[in-house]
mmCIF file of C-alpha atoms and ligand atoms in Angstrom:
data_model
loop_
_atom_site.group_PDB
_atom_site.id
_atom_site.type_symbol
_atom_site.label_atom_id
_atom_site.label_comp_id
_atom_site.label_asym_id
_atom_site.label_seq_id
_atom_site.Cartn_x
_atom_site.Cartn_y
_atom_site.Cartn_z
ATOM 1 C CA UNK A 1 0.000 0.000 0.000
ATOM 2 C CA UNK A 2 1.180 3.487 -0.778
ATOM 3 C CA UNK A 3 1.504 5.408 2.481
ATOM 4 C CA UNK A 4 1.740 8.810 0.786
ATOM 5 C CA UNK A 5 -1.915 9.670 1.327
ATOM 6 C CA UNK A 6 -1.785 8.660 4.976
ATOM 7 C CA UNK A 7 1.218 10.884 5.541
ATOM 8 C CA UNK A 8 -0.237 13.872 3.768
ATOM 9 C CA UNK A 9 -3.482 13.528 5.736
ATOM 10 C CA UNK A 10 -1.424 13.342 8.907
ATOM 11 C CA UNK A 11 0.504 16.474 7.858
ATOM 12 C CA UNK A 12 -2.682 18.418 7.280
ATOM 13 C CA UNK A 13 -4.307 17.324 10.567
ATOM 14 C CA UNK A 14 -1.422 17.018 13.006
ATOM 15 C CA UNK A 15 1.877 18.265 11.587
ATOM 16 C CA UNK A 16 4.989 16.962 9.894
ATOM 17 C CA UNK A 17 6.656 14.820 12.526
ATOM 18 C CA UNK A 18 5.569 11.184 12.278
ATOM 19 C CA UNK A 19 6.568 7.544 12.060
ATOM 20 C CA UNK A 20 4.844 4.897 9.960
ATOM 21 C CA UNK A 21 4.063 1.378 11.180
ATOM 22 C CA UNK A 22 2.316 -1.557 9.607
ATOM 23 C CA UNK A 23 1.009 -4.990 10.608
ATOM 24 C CA UNK A 24 -0.470 -7.589 8.285
ATOM 25 C CA UNK A 25 -3.541 -9.777 8.098
ATOM 26 C CA UNK A 26 -3.036 -13.530 7.899
ATOM 27 C CA UNK A 27 -3.930 -16.737 6.138
ATOM 28 C CA UNK A 28 -4.080 -20.110 7.862
ATOM 29 C CA UNK A 29 -3.182 -23.262 5.965
ATOM 30 C CA UNK A 30 -4.856 -25.564 8.476
ATOM 31 C CA UNK A 31 -5.739 -25.755 12.191
ATOM 32 C CA UNK A 32 -8.988 -23.835 12.548
ATOM 33 C CA UNK A 33 -10.745 -23.201 15.888
ATOM 34 C CA UNK A 34 -7.865 -25.065 17.503
ATOM 35 C CA UNK A 35 -6.063 -22.060 19.025
ATOM 36 C CA UNK A 36 -8.444 -21.578 21.968
ATOM 37 C CA UNK A 37 -8.454 -25.368 22.399
ATOM 38 C CA UNK A 38 -4.713 -25.563 23.016
ATOM 39 C CA UNK A 39 -4.029 -27.080 19.589
ATOM 40 C CA UNK A 40 -1.819 -26.270 16.609
ATOM 41 C CA UNK A 41 -2.343 -23.589 13.990
ATOM 42 C CA UNK A 42 -0.462 -23.011 10.743
ATOM 43 C CA UNK A 43 -0.784 -19.341 9.784
ATOM 44 C CA UNK A 44 1.319 -16.939 7.727
ATOM 45 C CA UNK A 45 1.215 -13.151 7.493
ATOM 46 C CA UNK A 46 0.103 -11.676 4.154
ATOM 47 C CA UNK A 47 1.008 -8.658 2.059
ATOM 48 C CA UNK A 48 -2.130 -6.797 3.103
ATOM 49 C CA UNK A 49 -2.539 -4.986 6.382
ATOM 50 C CA UNK A 50 -3.052 -1.784 8.322
ATOM 51 C CA UNK A 51 -0.755 1.236 7.968
ATOM 52 C CA UNK A 52 -0.546 4.017 10.516
ATOM 53 C CA UNK A 53 1.259 7.330 10.758
ATOM 54 C CA UNK A 54 1.663 8.192 14.408
ATOM 55 C CA UNK A 55 3.297 10.729 16.704
ATOM 56 C CA UNK A 56 3.128 11.496 20.442
ATOM 57 C CA UNK A 57 1.132 14.683 21.085
ATOM 58 C CA UNK A 58 2.302 15.534 24.591
ATOM 59 C CA UNK A 59 -1.211 15.189 26.077
ATOM 60 C CA UNK A 60 -3.135 12.386 27.757
ATOM 61 C CA UNK A 61 -5.484 12.089 24.810
ATOM 62 C CA UNK A 62 -5.652 10.264 21.522
ATOM 63 C CA UNK A 63 -6.722 11.747 18.220
ATOM 64 C CA UNK A 64 -7.269 9.043 15.618
ATOM 65 C CA UNK A 65 -8.321 9.529 12.026
ATOM 66 C CA UNK A 66 -9.533 6.564 9.974
ATOM 67 C CA UNK A 67 -9.033 7.120 6.239
ATOM 68 C CA UNK A 68 -11.383 4.227 5.433
ATOM 69 C CA UNK A 69 -14.257 5.684 7.470
ATOM 70 C CA UNK A 70 -13.306 9.322 6.807
ATOM 71 C CA UNK A 71 -13.759 9.957 10.490
ATOM 72 C CA UNK A 72 -11.886 11.483 13.397
ATOM 73 C CA UNK A 73 -12.300 10.178 16.927
ATOM 74 C CA UNK A 74 -10.880 11.857 19.996
ATOM 75 C CA UNK A 75 -10.792 10.051 23.310
ATOM 76 C CA UNK A 76 -8.914 9.663 26.559
ATOM 77 C CA UNK A 77 -7.082 6.824 28.218
ATOM 78 C CA UNK A 78 -9.594 5.896 30.935
ATOM 79 C CA UNK A 79 -12.801 3.836 30.717
ATOM 80 C CA UNK A 80 -14.817 6.989 31.430
ATOM 81 C CA UNK A 81 -13.364 8.606 28.329
ATOM 82 C CA UNK A 82 -13.703 5.708 25.854
ATOM 83 C CA UNK A 83 -14.553 6.270 22.173
ATOM 84 C CA UNK A 84 -17.945 5.281 20.827
ATOM 85 C CA UNK A 85 -16.889 4.384 17.269
ATOM 86 C CA UNK A 86 -16.357 0.618 17.003
ATOM 87 C CA UNK A 87 -13.176 1.075 14.946
ATOM 88 C CA UNK A 88 -11.644 3.356 17.589
ATOM 89 C CA UNK A 89 -12.299 0.843 20.349
ATOM 90 C CA UNK A 90 -9.549 -1.360 18.924
ATOM 91 C CA UNK A 91 -7.020 1.420 19.472
ATOM 92 C CA UNK A 92 -8.442 2.359 22.863
ATOM 93 C CA UNK A 93 -8.411 -1.317 23.888
ATOM 94 C CA UNK A 94 -4.726 -1.684 23.046
ATOM 95 C CA UNK A 95 -3.907 1.352 25.202
ATOM 96 C CA UNK A 96 -6.013 0.070 28.107
ATOM 97 C CA UNK A 97 -4.593 -3.443 27.932
ATOM 98 C CA UNK A 98 -1.087 -1.983 28.055
ATOM 99 C CA UNK A 99 -2.006 0.055 31.117
ATOM 100 C CA UNK A 100 -3.517 -3.003 32.834
ATOM 101 C CA UNK A 101 -0.142 -4.698 32.419
ATOM 102 C CA UNK A 102 1.667 -1.795 34.074
ATOM 103 C CA UNK A 103 2.914 -0.003 30.952
ATOM 104 C CA UNK A 104 2.365 3.697 30.402
ATOM 105 C CA UNK A 105 1.699 4.750 26.822
ATOM 106 C CA UNK A 106 1.026 8.493 26.456
ATOM 107 C CA UNK A 107 -1.258 10.509 24.216
ATOM 108 C CA UNK A 108 -0.741 10.431 20.449
ATOM 109 C CA UNK A 109 -2.121 11.448 17.082
ATOM 110 C CA UNK A 110 -2.613 8.968 14.300
ATOM 111 C CA UNK A 111 -3.954 8.565 10.779
ATOM 112 C CA UNK A 112 -4.443 5.029 9.518
ATOM 113 C CA UNK A 113 -5.806 3.013 6.615
ATOM 114 C CA UNK A 114 -5.852 -0.595 5.512
ATOM 115 C CA UNK A 115 -5.858 -2.775 2.438
ATOM 116 C CA UNK A 116 -6.829 -5.994 4.203
ATOM 117 C CA UNK A 117 -10.504 -6.645 3.410
ATOM 118 C CA UNK A 118 -12.797 -6.240 6.433
ATOM 119 C CA UNK A 119 -14.730 -9.266 7.640
ATOM 120 C CA UNK A 120 -13.208 -11.559 5.016
ATOM 121 C CA UNK A 121 -11.513 -13.889 7.508
ATOM 122 C CA UNK A 122 -8.063 -12.362 6.958
ATOM 123 C CA UNK A 123 -7.924 -10.770 10.419
ATOM 124 C CA UNK A 124 -8.157 -7.095 9.679
ATOM 125 C CA UNK A 125 -8.874 -6.511 13.366
ATOM 126 C CA UNK A 126 -5.713 -8.306 14.518
ATOM 127 C CA UNK A 127 -3.763 -6.238 11.988
ATOM 128 C CA UNK A 128 -5.198 -3.081 13.534
ATOM 129 C CA UNK A 129 -4.410 -4.187 17.092
ATOM 130 C CA UNK A 130 -0.889 -5.294 16.235
ATOM 131 C CA UNK A 131 -0.134 -2.088 14.358
ATOM 132 C CA UNK A 132 -0.915 0.003 17.415
ATOM 133 C CA UNK A 133 0.541 -2.408 19.962
ATOM 134 C CA UNK A 134 3.839 -2.433 18.077
ATOM 135 C CA UNK A 135 3.826 1.304 17.340
ATOM 136 C CA UNK A 136 3.089 2.373 20.930
ATOM 137 C CA UNK A 137 5.672 -0.054 22.245
ATOM 138 C CA UNK A 138 8.226 1.565 19.961
ATOM 139 C CA UNK A 139 7.434 5.263 20.241
ATOM 140 C CA UNK A 140 7.067 5.177 24.036
ATOM 141 C CA UNK A 141 9.911 2.723 24.495
ATOM 142 C CA UNK A 142 7.783 0.407 26.655
ATOM 143 C CA UNK A 143 9.936 -2.721 26.303
ATOM 144 C CA UNK A 144 7.031 -5.160 25.803
ATOM 145 C CA UNK A 145 8.071 -8.483 24.261
ATOM 146 C CA UNK A 146 6.423 -9.691 21.067
ATOM 147 C CA UNK A 147 4.384 -12.469 22.697
ATOM 148 C CA UNK A 148 2.890 -9.921 25.072
ATOM 149 C CA UNK A 149 2.134 -7.582 22.151
ATOM 150 C CA UNK A 150 0.094 -10.411 20.614
ATOM 151 C CA UNK A 151 -1.684 -11.035 23.925
ATOM 152 C CA UNK A 152 -2.502 -7.338 24.263
ATOM 153 C CA UNK A 153 -4.238 -7.551 20.875
ATOM 154 C CA UNK A 154 -6.098 -10.701 21.913
ATOM 155 C CA UNK A 155 -7.271 -9.145 25.210
ATOM 156 C CA UNK A 156 -8.427 -6.069 23.299
ATOM 157 C CA UNK A 157 -10.604 -8.358 21.226
ATOM 158 C CA UNK A 158 -11.976 -10.059 24.388
ATOM 159 C CA UNK A 159 -12.557 -6.989 26.520
ATOM 160 C CA UNK A 160 -13.323 -4.195 24.054
ATOM 161 C CA UNK A 161 -14.726 -5.911 20.953
ATOM 162 C CA UNK A 162 -16.681 -8.844 22.405
ATOM 163 C CA UNK A 163 -14.910 -11.737 20.638
ATOM 164 C CA UNK A 164 -13.366 -14.429 22.827
ATOM 165 C CA UNK A 165 -10.792 -15.253 20.169
ATOM 166 C CA UNK A 166 -7.694 -17.388 20.424
ATOM 167 C CA UNK A 167 -4.155 -16.133 19.867
ATOM 168 C CA UNK A 168 -3.586 -17.171 16.237
ATOM 169 C CA UNK A 169 -4.389 -13.938 14.420
ATOM 170 C CA UNK A 170 -2.457 -11.568 16.658
ATOM 171 C CA UNK A 171 0.453 -14.008 16.840
ATOM 172 C CA UNK A 172 0.641 -14.270 13.044
ATOM 173 C CA UNK A 173 0.357 -10.524 12.601
ATOM 174 C CA UNK A 174 3.216 -9.867 15.024
ATOM 175 C CA UNK A 175 5.547 -12.772 14.180
ATOM 176 C CA UNK A 176 5.003 -13.154 10.408
ATOM 177 C CA UNK A 177 8.027 -13.783 8.200
ATOM 178 C CA UNK A 178 8.271 -13.450 4.435
ATOM 179 C CA UNK A 179 7.988 -16.803 2.641
ATOM 180 C CA UNK A 180 7.291 -18.725 5.858
ATOM 181 C CA UNK A 181 4.301 -20.206 7.589
ATOM 182 C CA UNK A 182 4.416 -20.706 11.344
ATOM 183 C CA UNK A 183 3.381 -23.799 13.201
ATOM 184 C CA UNK A 184 2.317 -22.640 16.626
ATOM 185 C CA UNK A 185 1.456 -24.836 19.568
ATOM 186 C CA UNK A 186 -1.169 -22.661 21.237
ATOM 187 C CA UNK A 187 -0.895 -24.504 24.575
ATOM 188 C CA UNK A 188 2.813 -23.751 25.016
ATOM 189 C CA UNK A 189 3.317 -20.884 22.530
ATOM 190 C CA UNK A 190 6.259 -22.744 21.034
ATOM 191 C CA UNK A 191 6.514 -22.207 17.314
ATOM 192 C CA UNK A 192 8.570 -22.961 14.246
ATOM 193 C CA UNK A 193 8.935 -21.160 10.933
ATOM 194 C CA UNK A 194 8.242 -23.401 7.922
ATOM 195 C CA UNK A 195 9.525 -22.233 4.518
ATOM 196 C CA UNK A 196 6.448 -22.349 2.311
ATOM 197 C CA UNK A 197 7.002 -22.394 -1.399
ATOM 198 C CA UNK A 198 4.840 -25.125 -2.899
ATOM 199 C CA UNK A 199 6.497 -25.560 -6.304
ATOM 200 C CA UNK A 200 3.937 -25.868 -9.091
ATOM 201 C CA UNK A 201 1.052 -24.669 -6.911
ATOM 202 C CA UNK A 202 -0.605 -21.388 -6.110
ATOM 203 C CA UNK A 203 -2.471 -20.442 -2.967
ATOM 204 C CA UNK A 204 -5.485 -18.285 -3.660
ATOM 205 C CA UNK A 205 -8.315 -16.904 -1.561
ATOM 206 C CA UNK A 206 -11.846 -16.642 -2.906
ATOM 207 C CA UNK A 207 -13.878 -14.146 -0.943
ATOM 208 C CA UNK A 208 -17.646 -14.743 -0.847
ATOM 209 C CA UNK A 209 -18.067 -11.158 0.383
ATOM 210 C CA UNK A 210 -20.591 -12.568 2.854
ATOM 211 C CA UNK A 211 -20.391 -11.069 6.328
ATOM 212 C CA UNK A 212 -22.302 -12.825 9.050
ATOM 213 C CA UNK A 213 -24.031 -10.446 11.442
ATOM 214 C CA UNK A 214 -23.941 -12.732 14.461
ATOM 215 C CA UNK A 215 -20.453 -14.033 13.854
ATOM 216 C CA UNK A 216 -19.030 -12.925 17.198
ATOM 217 C CA UNK A 217 -21.774 -14.417 19.373
ATOM 218 C CA UNK A 218 -21.752 -17.637 17.305
ATOM 219 C CA UNK A 219 -17.967 -17.776 17.682
ATOM 220 C CA UNK A 220 -18.208 -17.346 21.459
ATOM 221 C CA UNK A 221 -20.827 -20.096 21.578
ATOM 222 C CA UNK A 222 -18.494 -22.521 19.795
ATOM 223 C CA UNK A 223 -15.859 -21.767 22.350
ATOM 224 C CA UNK A 224 -18.295 -22.481 25.213
ATOM 225 C CA UNK A 225 -19.212 -25.841 23.672
ATOM 226 C CA UNK A 226 -15.551 -26.804 23.535
ATOM 227 C CA UNK A 227 -14.916 -25.742 27.109
ATOM 228 C CA UNK A 228 -17.927 -27.668 28.302
ATOM 229 C CA UNK A 229 -16.902 -30.875 26.507
ATOM 230 C CA UNK A 230 -13.373 -30.465 27.846
ATOM 231 C CA UNK A 231 -14.563 -29.959 31.434
ATOM 232 C CA UNK A 232 -16.520 -33.230 31.265
ATOM 233 C CA UNK A 233 -13.548 -35.132 29.848
ATOM 234 C CA UNK A 234 -11.279 -33.668 32.506
ATOM 235 C CA UNK A 235 -13.341 -35.183 35.325
ATOM 236 C CA UNK A 236 -12.306 -38.612 33.970
ATOM 237 C CA UNK A 237 -8.877 -37.720 32.573
ATOM 238 C CA UNK A 238 -7.115 -35.139 34.677
ATOM 239 C CA UNK A 239 -4.199 -34.889 32.264
ATOM 240 C CA UNK A 240 -6.479 -33.229 29.712
ATOM 241 C CA UNK A 241 -6.026 -29.479 30.031
ATOM 242 C CA UNK A 242 -7.372 -28.511 26.643
ATOM 243 C CA UNK A 243 -9.809 -30.151 24.279
ATOM 244 C CA UNK A 244 -6.975 -30.681 21.787
ATOM 245 C CA UNK A 245 -5.311 -33.015 24.344
ATOM 246 C CA UNK A 246 -8.303 -35.356 24.231
ATOM 247 C CA UNK A 247 -8.867 -38.404 22.021
ATOM 248 C CA UNK A 248 -12.072 -39.525 20.326
ATOM 249 C CA UNK A 249 -12.468 -42.378 22.788
ATOM 250 C CA UNK A 250 -12.274 -39.933 25.712
ATOM 251 C CA UNK A 251 -14.951 -37.851 24.034
ATOM 252 C CA UNK A 252 -17.117 -40.929 23.539
ATOM 253 C CA UNK A 253 -16.919 -41.662 27.271
ATOM 254 C CA UNK A 254 -18.765 -38.407 27.989
ATOM 255 C CA UNK A 255 -21.099 -38.533 25.019
ATOM 256 C CA UNK A 256 -24.191 -39.081 27.175
ATOM 257 C CA UNK A 257 -23.293 -36.269 29.553
ATOM 258 C CA UNK A 258 -23.121 -33.490 26.976
ATOM 259 C CA UNK A 259 -25.457 -32.188 24.300
ATOM 260 C CA UNK A 260 -25.247 -33.598 20.811
ATOM 261 C CA UNK A 261 -24.219 -30.142 19.644
ATOM 262 C CA UNK A 262 -21.287 -29.960 22.055
ATOM 263 C CA UNK A 263 -20.308 -33.489 21.026
ATOM 264 C CA UNK A 264 -20.185 -32.523 17.344
ATOM 265 C CA UNK A 265 -18.141 -29.403 18.075
ATOM 266 C CA UNK A 266 -15.636 -31.398 20.103
ATOM 267 C CA UNK A 267 -15.463 -34.124 17.473
ATOM 268 C CA UNK A 268 -14.420 -31.543 14.909
ATOM 269 C CA UNK A 269 -11.671 -30.117 17.159
ATOM 270 C CA UNK A 270 -10.203 -33.532 17.934
ATOM 271 C CA UNK A 271 -10.259 -34.442 14.235
ATOM 272 C CA UNK A 272 -8.608 -31.153 13.333
ATOM 273 C CA UNK A 273 -5.698 -31.898 15.618
ATOM 274 C CA UNK A 274 -4.869 -35.000 13.588
ATOM 275 C CA UNK A 275 -5.289 -33.198 10.281
ATOM 276 C CA UNK A 276 -2.739 -30.557 11.313
ATOM 277 C CA UNK A 277 -0.225 -33.245 12.272
ATOM 278 C CA UNK A 278 -0.818 -35.014 8.959
ATOM 279 C CA UNK A 279 -0.222 -31.770 7.080
ATOM 280 C CA UNK A 280 3.047 -31.114 8.938
ATOM 281 C CA UNK A 281 4.340 -34.560 8.011
ATOM 282 C CA UNK A 282 3.145 -34.185 4.421
ATOM 283 C CA UNK A 283 4.847 -30.790 4.037
ATOM 284 C CA UNK A 284 8.169 -32.330 5.140
ATOM 285 C CA UNK A 285 7.963 -34.719 2.189
ATOM 286 C CA UNK A 286 6.502 -32.177 -0.244
ATOM 287 C CA UNK A 287 3.320 -34.223 -0.469
ATOM 288 C CA UNK A 288 0.763 -31.577 -1.390
ATOM 289 C CA UNK A 289 -1.904 -34.112 -2.325
ATOM 290 C CA UNK A 290 -2.183 -35.065 1.347
ATOM 291 C CA UNK A 291 -2.117 -31.406 2.393
ATOM 292 C CA UNK A 292 -5.019 -30.761 0.026
ATOM 293 C CA UNK A 293 -6.939 -33.816 1.159
ATOM 294 C CA UNK A 294 -6.795 -32.670 4.783
ATOM 295 C CA UNK A 295 -7.919 -29.180 3.771
ATOM 296 C CA UNK A 296 -11.081 -30.729 2.299
ATOM 297 C CA UNK A 297 -11.424 -32.688 5.533
ATOM 298 C CA UNK A 298 -11.308 -29.469 7.512
ATOM 299 C CA UNK A 299 -13.942 -27.909 5.299
ATOM 300 C CA UNK A 300 -16.229 -30.852 5.803
ATOM 301 C CA UNK A 301 -15.760 -30.710 9.578
ATOM 302 C CA UNK A 302 -16.258 -26.953 9.747
ATOM 303 C CA UNK A 303 -19.380 -27.216 7.631
ATOM 304 C CA UNK A 304 -21.063 -30.308 9.082
ATOM 305 C CA UNK A 305 -19.710 -30.658 12.653
ATOM 306 C CA UNK A 306 -18.595 -27.225 13.761
ATOM 307 C CA UNK A 307 -21.235 -25.548 11.610
ATOM 308 C CA UNK A 308 -19.377 -22.353 10.844
ATOM 309 C CA UNK A 309 -19.695 -22.470 7.066
ATOM 310 C CA UNK A 310 -22.478 -21.004 4.917
ATOM 311 C CA UNK A 311 -24.101 -21.760 1.577
ATOM 312 C CA UNK A 312 -21.721 -19.529 -0.390
ATOM 313 C CA UNK A 313 -18.600 -21.076 1.158
ATOM 314 C CA UNK A 314 -19.893 -24.611 0.644
ATOM 315 C CA UNK A 315 -20.620 -23.780 -2.966
ATOM 316 C CA UNK A 316 -17.074 -22.492 -3.562
ATOM 317 C CA UNK A 317 -15.755 -25.644 -1.947
ATOM 318 C CA UNK A 318 -17.890 -27.808 -4.245
ATOM 319 C CA UNK A 319 -16.667 -25.921 -7.319
ATOM 320 C CA UNK A 320 -13.051 -26.428 -6.226
ATOM 321 C CA UNK A 321 -13.664 -30.150 -5.857
ATOM 322 C CA UNK A 322 -15.343 -30.399 -9.260
ATOM 323 C CA UNK A 323 -12.464 -28.550 -10.906
ATOM 324 C CA UNK A 324 -9.917 -30.934 -9.385
ATOM 325 C CA UNK A 325 -8.329 -28.306 -7.109
ATOM 326 C CA UNK A 326 -5.838 -29.988 -4.749
ATOM 327 C CA UNK A 327 -7.179 -28.491 -1.499
ATOM 328 C CA UNK A 328 -9.907 -26.051 -0.504
ATOM 329 C CA UNK A 329 -11.640 -25.016 2.677
ATOM 330 C CA UNK A 330 -13.266 -22.180 4.583
ATOM 331 C CA UNK A 331 -10.566 -20.109 6.283
ATOM 332 C CA UNK A 332 -10.569 -18.344 9.657
ATOM 333 C CA UNK A 333 -13.519 -18.130 12.015
ATOM 334 C CA UNK A 334 -16.062 -18.883 9.281
ATOM 335 C CA UNK A 335 -19.693 -17.699 8.899
ATOM 336 C CA UNK A 336 -18.643 -15.967 5.663
ATOM 337 C CA UNK A 337 -15.392 -14.614 4.302
ATOM 338 C CA UNK A 338 -12.981 -16.674 2.209
ATOM 339 C CA UNK A 339 -12.014 -20.116 1.117
ATOM 340 C CA UNK A 340 -8.301 -20.846 0.888
ATOM 341 C CA UNK A 341 -7.359 -22.952 -2.127
ATOM 342 C CA UNK A 342 -4.227 -24.882 -2.994
ATOM 343 C CA UNK A 343 -4.345 -25.157 -6.760
ATOM 344 C CA UNK A 344 -1.958 -26.492 -9.387
ATOM 345 C CA UNK A 345 -0.591 -23.688 -11.548
ATOM 346 C CA UNK A 346 -1.907 -25.302 -14.725
ATOM 347 C CA UNK A 347 -5.434 -25.357 -13.326
ATOM 348 C CA UNK A 348 -5.446 -21.889 -11.831
ATOM 349 C CA UNK A 349 -6.987 -19.896 -14.716
ATOM 350 C CA UNK A 350 -9.702 -22.429 -15.380
ATOM 351 C CA UNK A 351 -10.593 -22.701 -11.698
ATOM 352 C CA UNK A 352 -10.864 -18.943 -11.183
ATOM 353 C CA UNK A 353 -12.948 -18.496 -14.342
ATOM 354 C CA UNK A 354 -15.280 -21.361 -13.416
ATOM 355 C CA UNK A 355 -15.663 -20.174 -9.823
ATOM 356 C CA UNK A 356 -16.505 -16.633 -10.941
ATOM 357 C CA UNK A 357 -19.007 -17.763 -13.514
ATOM 358 C CA UNK A 358 -20.848 -20.335 -11.393
ATOM 359 C CA UNK A 359 -20.851 -18.246 -8.233
ATOM 360 C CA UNK A 360 -22.160 -15.255 -10.153
ATOM 361 C CA UNK A 361 -24.917 -17.328 -11.738
ATOM 362 C CA UNK A 362 -26.065 -18.539 -8.316
ATOM 363 C CA UNK A 363 -25.528 -15.525 -6.067
ATOM 364 C CA UNK A 364 -25.555 -12.578 -8.460
ATOM 365 C CA UNK A 365 -21.997 -11.406 -7.842
ATOM 366 C CA UNK A 366 -18.506 -12.762 -8.363
ATOM 367 C CA UNK A 367 -16.250 -13.788 -5.489
ATOM 368 C CA UNK A 368 -13.191 -11.589 -5.010
ATOM 369 C CA UNK A 369 -9.861 -13.206 -5.771
ATOM 370 C CA UNK A 370 -6.693 -12.682 -3.713
ATOM 371 C CA UNK A 371 -3.404 -14.365 -4.548
ATOM 372 C CA UNK A 372 -1.573 -15.131 -1.328
ATOM 373 C CA UNK A 373 1.889 -13.623 -0.782
ATOM 374 C CA UNK A 374 3.413 -14.611 2.553
ATOM 375 C CA UNK A 375 5.037 -11.531 4.075
ATOM 376 C CA UNK A 376 6.614 -9.998 7.189
ATOM 377 C CA UNK A 377 4.864 -9.218 10.478
ATOM 378 C CA UNK A 378 4.515 -6.028 12.542
ATOM 379 C CA UNK A 379 7.214 -3.468 11.721
ATOM 380 C CA UNK A 380 8.150 0.166 11.402
ATOM 381 C CA UNK A 381 8.280 1.342 7.799
ATOM 382 C CA UNK A 382 9.936 4.741 8.075
HETATM 383 C C1 GLA B 1 -10.758 -16.238 14.315
HETATM 384 C C2 GLA B 1 -10.112 -16.040 15.679
HETATM 385 C C3 GLA B 1 -8.889 -16.941 15.847
HETATM 386 C C4 GLA B 1 -9.223 -18.386 15.497
HETATM 387 C C5 GLA B 1 -9.951 -18.462 14.157
HETATM 388 C C6 GLA B 1 -10.422 -19.863 13.837
HETATM 389 O O1 GLA B 1 -9.899 -15.786 13.305
HETATM 390 O O2 GLA B 1 -9.715 -14.709 15.859
HETATM 391 O O3 GLA B 1 -8.396 -16.840 17.161
HETATM 392 O O4 GLA B 1 -9.963 -19.009 16.509
HETATM 393 O O5 GLA B 1 -11.067 -17.603 14.104
HETATM 394 O O6 GLA B 1 -9.352 -20.704 13.687
#
């Protein structure tokens, strides 16, 4: 993204002294709804994100201008002086979560914009949180480590935006590395960078442009189901701290104690754990057929067991299958947004054309197409 406009807007509103920071959105190859269950995820940062010009203003207040909403919000740093605009609450939340941890960011001015599509499952909100967490850490020399920056973003989401998310998105946005995916164990926060350059394949996102209104409450409900199933298993198997530690036979032991819905949710999570492990092993041997097969498995589980897909996503998945695409599935939280597709280069043009045509015929608009470029995480640009 060209930051020229952001800087000139900043100049006209707040003056010439500024620094520019950016943090990206993310993709996730596999491992969905596993982060808050202590499982593995496999994300990478992308070349789309949030960009902010920022400068301390010597006061205890924040003046934030969103280029995308054409709106200025001014607010303080206490709960009594919180902003009302939903977009500004992400920035306010980051400040408050820093304060709760004993850090003391000061007042600042900022102008920001993004090129990561909103509500498309690419974590625009994590990009926003990470941009400001990283920027404030830097300009006020707070000395917060990168794991804590990710947690500050996650807590912002929990306490100021109403989504009880896991750590994947903020982690990926902070730790991203060009050309690499990251395999993160969300129970221990240990992670590894995996070079990701599938020769002969492309990774492409197809965006349904569907945004689910109740996505956050439905997401929180899924999390409750998992915690409930886990609590029942734990009474019989104390070693199980997270649902991802459990096996199918442990789940079957508590089948009669929990609702059928909770059982299905847990079944998906336990299955997803194995799919991630299979994908790791397959990547080591360059076996993309297995990677793709497990991606379809995840889609099936997210659609039929976890029930976070929708008609448009299922349709894109069906088209991918019909076209012979290697792997395809709904990506991120679900309820709308994108599918992620692993497609042979030779098939790419035909797949995209077919998907556009069929989707348009059924839903009256084409899906948006984003080629995935795996890029760096949170950083200062200039
Ligand atoms: C959203 C959440 C993440 C994760 C995914 C599903 O993106 O923010 O923490 O749970 O959904 O994998």
